[in-house]
């Protein structure tokens, strides 16, 4: 069967959204009420006996069979008046929402995407409109237009022109964050224009915010019209609106209350039904929104305790038949775990994403997410944790159980200085003076080997690197000398040198406090140098528990054996000679590339410009079919180098030449975008979540033109080992490894000569990493594509690269064949990087850590040379 064309596929996506909408009970109730009200407003006057202009002899009559809602002081039927009022109010509200939503969306998206002067100008316009007294201006202009015979339309235009600012500010805020998303950058690299990016990527991804804001505007418009009509500036008699009906009945609120019933109830029903419909549409058009009934809320259930097990002789923590389930998911996330942590030991809990290791750790700290249903038993120092009240938990968390999470930026308060956070933490245990707090904090920061601790205490978290933030979190965890430290992936996403510093800090914390440690990771090489025992988890179950030496030397479970076999080892990498490229012209030539950013403080005291040298005179060639790997720690300039090559940053000096053409020439970047593509680090944010796989793959060919898009999409999916059934699915329906395969497939759609790989496997589990690396190697052999690979993991770079370049401080310190750089490094910093790479062998890893702690660069005797760009101030 032939696949549907793009138009049909879009219709299919709309059908999916409508099915999701129909599954939302509150949205369907709101839609039913709204349709009923609209039907009554349109068809009711045709069927009812009276018109809203008819005068009857029944003056101020209460509800009766003849007049179900009674009559007003002039004898007009209130049901007829209410239906006419509903017509006017719905018409005005819909028009206002449409005008304000359209203007606000355009202004917000343009402001957020363009930034700079455009953003500042639009925001000043918003500020100007917000300073105008809305009701006063609407009353004046609406009154003028009403006198000209354009009553409802004039009022709608005025209100729409005033209310767009709320939509614009909301959309602009979301757009500012969206423009930095990798899938927006990928569209730029593909050669997509601004209009395509704004309409094709940004508007769909702010659609849920637009829908909600517009739905709220309907209610605001009705209430504003009500207020204006109440004041006499809205709809004019003999016509009427719901607001005017309330205005006319204000003097009879006690004597003839039925005059308020219809307009009041109708306003409430209209506003509520539109809000429910808006929320339903928001969720329906968001593929990632959970299709749940909003009437049902699930809270964490307390653990179902069984009979107390026999307490171990040295166990600090014991889990017995522990399970965690989530509603509507058949398989438990944690399934019958039996585990103990002895006093003073380090137990490593190892497993891939989704194995249940983090949920197990959160359960010990009493931090299971909302919706989790726990059963079994968790004992801490012999105490059943399920029996603790909220107040009792406070005496355990932070004092006896300290938790160190993966991302330190979420653990530290962004609006408090580090010193204030130490003071706040110390006060939990009792009164402490600021001076005592600062003294203790300085001692802990010195213990964590953090330089210039006095200055760090007065800084905010965002002013520090990720490694320093994580060491501060460890120092905070030490304050109350806990019995247990739970470290959940504390070194993930950190480069190898910073990783070693954090591990040293954890070792110091454990030695100084005497605490046991639960160390959670997916990296077996880290475990080798840290743990006393290792527990391996898979699909919610503990499949093997052994001492660290036994787990590496005599693994029993096939899953453990597989994890060990897949762990990359730099000491076992064997590199062949680089491909012969004699006589060929370089595919990519980078000459003296520099990129400088203006320092936040602007100028020095002497008036000279301050510059941050992100890149300093970097030069290299990349030959056709070659893989060049760039390594270096965070802040070395790797990402800036890629962004400058891809055209996401303009170079301050130097040039980039692709296929013999300087990319600074007019039109050269657009021409190169057909032959150059990119795969970003995180597959969870590098693919537009609102697009199906078929739409993601079609976009490069839609931009540049080409042949049969459908046929080409099927071909590249086959090349990356994915079924063609994936075409009509959304990115969130795939695993991390599958998403990265989709990103690679998109990069191959135009048969590029160069693919830029920005940390392509760092966000993936070790088994998936090897799958992706093997796929990239196969594609290189089959298609002859060249790779520019950037990563902080030397083992991964060495496995895939023909040559390796080492960066630090924006400079290329060493560039050579991969085998030479690994086995015979010439620069001292390269040796520091090599010594920092963990080895999945307990004995070798402990020897490496001893050697690594003694190595450092730069030093006073061997400093980093100055930025080699003449005429640049520093």
Coordinates of C-alpha atoms in Angstrom, one line a residue, residues 434-443:
X434 CA 26.2 33.7 60.5
X435 CA 29.8 33.9 61.5
X436 CA 29.9 30.3 62.7
X437 CA 28.1 29.2 59.6
X438 CA 30.6 30.9 57.3
X439 CA 33.6 29.5 59.2
X440 CA 32.2 25.9 58.9
X441 CA 31.3 26.5 55.2
X442 CA 34.8 27.6 54.5
X443 CA 36.3 24.5 56.1

